[in-house]
Short mmCIF file of C-alpha atoms and ligand atoms in Angstrom, two decimals:
data_model
loop_
_atom_site.label_atom_id
_atom_site.label_comp_id
_atom_site.label_asym_id
_atom_site.label_seq_id
_atom_site.Cartn_x
_atom_site.Cartn_y
_atom_site.Cartn_z
CA MET G 15 11.68 9.57 -5.47
CA ILE G 16 12.04 8.02 -2.42
CA THR G 17 13.79 4.90 -1.69
CA ILE G 18 12.59 2.34 1.46
CA THR G 19 13.87 -0.86 2.64
CA ALA G 20 11.63 -3.61 2.86
CA GLN G 21 11.81 -3.86 6.50
CA ALA G 22 11.01 -0.02 7.10
CA TYR G 23 7.92 -0.45 5.08
CA ARG G 24 7.04 -3.32 6.87
CA GLU G 25 7.22 -1.16 10.69
CA LEU G 26 5.75 1.92 8.91
CA ALA G 27 2.82 -0.19 7.57
CA GLY G 28 2.75 -2.46 10.82
CA TYR G 29 2.94 0.55 12.90
CA CYS G 30 -0.07 2.43 11.17
CA VAL G 31 -1.94 -0.58 11.47
CA SER G 32 -1.69 -1.29 15.55
CA LYS G 33 -3.21 2.48 15.89
CA LEU G 34 -6.12 2.20 13.82
CA PRO G 35 -8.49 3.50 14.12
CA VAL G 36 -6.63 7.20 14.55
CA GLU G 37 -4.03 8.37 12.22
CA ALA G 38 -0.35 7.46 12.93
CA CYS G 39 2.60 9.22 12.16
CA GLY G 40 6.52 9.15 12.58
CA LEU G 41 9.89 9.84 10.61
CA LEU G 42 11.99 7.92 8.22
CA SER G 43 15.67 8.27 8.38
CA GLY G 44 18.33 6.97 6.58
CA ARG G 45 21.99 7.25 4.40
CA GLU G 46 22.69 8.01 0.87
CA GLY G 47 19.00 8.96 0.98
CA ILE G 48 17.36 5.36 1.75
CA ALA G 49 14.98 5.34 4.14
CA GLU G 50 15.85 2.17 6.25
CA THR G 51 15.00 3.79 10.02
CA CYS G 52 10.99 3.97 10.98
CA TRP G 53 10.66 6.07 13.96
CA PRO G 54 6.76 5.92 15.29
CA ILE G 55 5.68 9.17 17.13
CA THR G 56 2.69 9.44 19.19
CA ASN G 57 -0.23 11.31 17.63
CA ARG G 58 -1.45 14.24 19.59
CA GLU G 59 -4.72 14.70 18.28
CA GLU G 60 -5.81 11.16 19.01
CA SER G 61 -8.16 11.53 15.55
CA PRO G 62 -8.77 9.48 12.58
CA THR G 63 -8.62 12.42 10.10
CA ALA G 64 -5.45 14.63 11.21
CA PHE G 65 -2.36 14.30 13.05
CA THR G 66 0.05 16.33 14.77
CA MET G 67 3.70 15.21 16.25
CA ASP G 68 4.17 14.96 20.17
CA GLU G 69 6.68 17.66 20.00
CA ALA G 70 9.01 16.34 22.79
CA GLU G 71 9.11 12.99 20.81
CA LEU G 72 9.64 14.67 17.76
CA ASP G 73 12.91 16.28 19.22
CA MET G 74 14.09 13.21 20.76
CA VAL G 75 13.55 11.36 17.61
CA LEU G 76 15.49 14.26 15.77
CA GLU G 77 18.39 13.76 18.09
CA GLU G 78 18.52 10.20 17.63
CA ILE G 79 18.61 10.29 14.15
CA GLU G 80 21.62 12.59 14.18
CA ARG G 81 23.42 10.71 16.80
CA SER G 82 23.12 7.68 14.64
CA GLY G 83 24.87 9.39 11.81
CA GLU G 84 21.55 9.24 9.87
CA GLU G 85 19.53 12.12 8.06
CA LEU G 86 15.95 12.28 8.05
CA VAL G 87 14.64 11.08 4.86
CA GLY G 88 10.73 11.52 5.32
CA MET G 89 7.73 11.74 7.27
CA PHE G 90 4.84 9.48 7.21
CA HIS G 91 1.50 9.74 8.36
CA SER G 92 -1.90 7.39 7.69
CA HIS G 93 -4.89 7.70 6.44
CA PRO G 94 -7.47 4.88 7.97
CA THR G 95 -10.73 5.68 5.87
CA ALA G 96 -9.26 7.85 2.88
CA ALA G 97 -6.91 7.60 -0.03
CA ALA G 98 -3.34 8.15 -0.16
CA LYS G 99 -3.90 11.75 -1.14
CA PRO G 100 -2.76 14.73 0.98
CA SER G 101 -5.82 16.64 2.84
CA PRO G 102 -5.99 20.31 2.93
CA PHE G 103 -4.53 19.64 6.45
CA ASP G 104 -1.67 18.19 5.50
CA LYS G 105 -0.69 20.44 3.16
CA GLU G 106 -1.08 23.68 5.15
CA HIS G 107 1.22 21.45 8.15
CA ILE G 108 4.17 20.55 5.98
CA VAL G 109 6.95 20.91 8.42
CA PHE G 110 9.94 19.52 6.78
CA PRO G 111 11.41 19.82 3.01
CA CYS G 112 11.86 15.93 3.13
CA SER G 113 9.72 13.32 1.15
CA TYR G 114 5.97 13.03 2.40
CA LEU G 115 4.31 9.58 2.83
CA ILE G 116 1.34 8.89 3.52
CA LEU G 117 -0.60 5.18 4.14
CA SER G 118 -3.70 4.89 2.93
CA LEU G 119 -5.74 1.86 5.17
CA ALA G 120 -8.98 2.73 3.20
CA SER G 121 -9.48 -0.46 1.23
CA GLY G 122 -8.12 -4.09 2.47
CA ARG G 123 -4.44 -3.71 1.22
CA PRO G 124 -2.13 -0.37 2.76
CA ARG G 125 -1.67 1.64 -0.11
CA LEU G 126 1.71 4.01 0.25
CA ARG G 127 2.03 7.16 -1.82
CA SER G 128 4.91 9.76 -1.62
CA TYR G 129 4.93 13.35 -2.14
CA LYS G 130 7.52 16.04 -2.23
CA PRO G 131 6.94 19.63 -0.95
CA GLN G 132 7.45 22.64 -3.32
CA GLU G 133 5.45 25.96 -3.28
CA GLY G 134 3.30 24.81 -0.49
CA GLU G 135 1.68 21.98 -2.76
CA LEU G 136 2.86 18.14 -2.09
CA ILE G 137 4.26 16.76 -5.70
CA PRO G 138 3.83 13.13 -5.99
CA GLU G 139 7.10 11.40 -6.27
CA ARG G 140 8.19 7.48 -7.20
CA ILE G 141 8.65 5.18 -4.32
CA THR G 142 10.88 2.25 -5.13
CA ILE G 143 11.29 -0.49 -1.80
CA ILE G 144 14.21 -2.47 -2.03
CA TYR G 145 14.42 -5.78 -0.55
CA ASP G 146 17.99 -6.66 -0.09
CA LYS G 147 20.17 -4.03 2.00
ZN1 LIG J 224 -2.98 13.26 5.98
#
């Protein structure tokens, strides 16, 4: 299960929408397993169906997270035209052992799903959004 603050969710969704029609990506960090900070990272692919995080930005963000005393809770990316299910590309490019969130923008309303990496597969997990923190 992953827990996200409503604020972090709004930032994540807003960023992904702002990057349409290409995929957006980034990290989520927080304390005690609760994702409360959203870190957008440039998608080097500039593609509507794939993403690669800019490595320099990724390193900077990981440093910032450590400096702020938070920990990496999840990584996210958007699917501008597909469902919130991992693509074969996604499964081959699992980088971190953290939660793996996909936001689908294929229909009128954004749909967020989360997965946990396990032996090269991505297993669905529950998402809880908390409104006061
Ligand atoms: Zn994907």
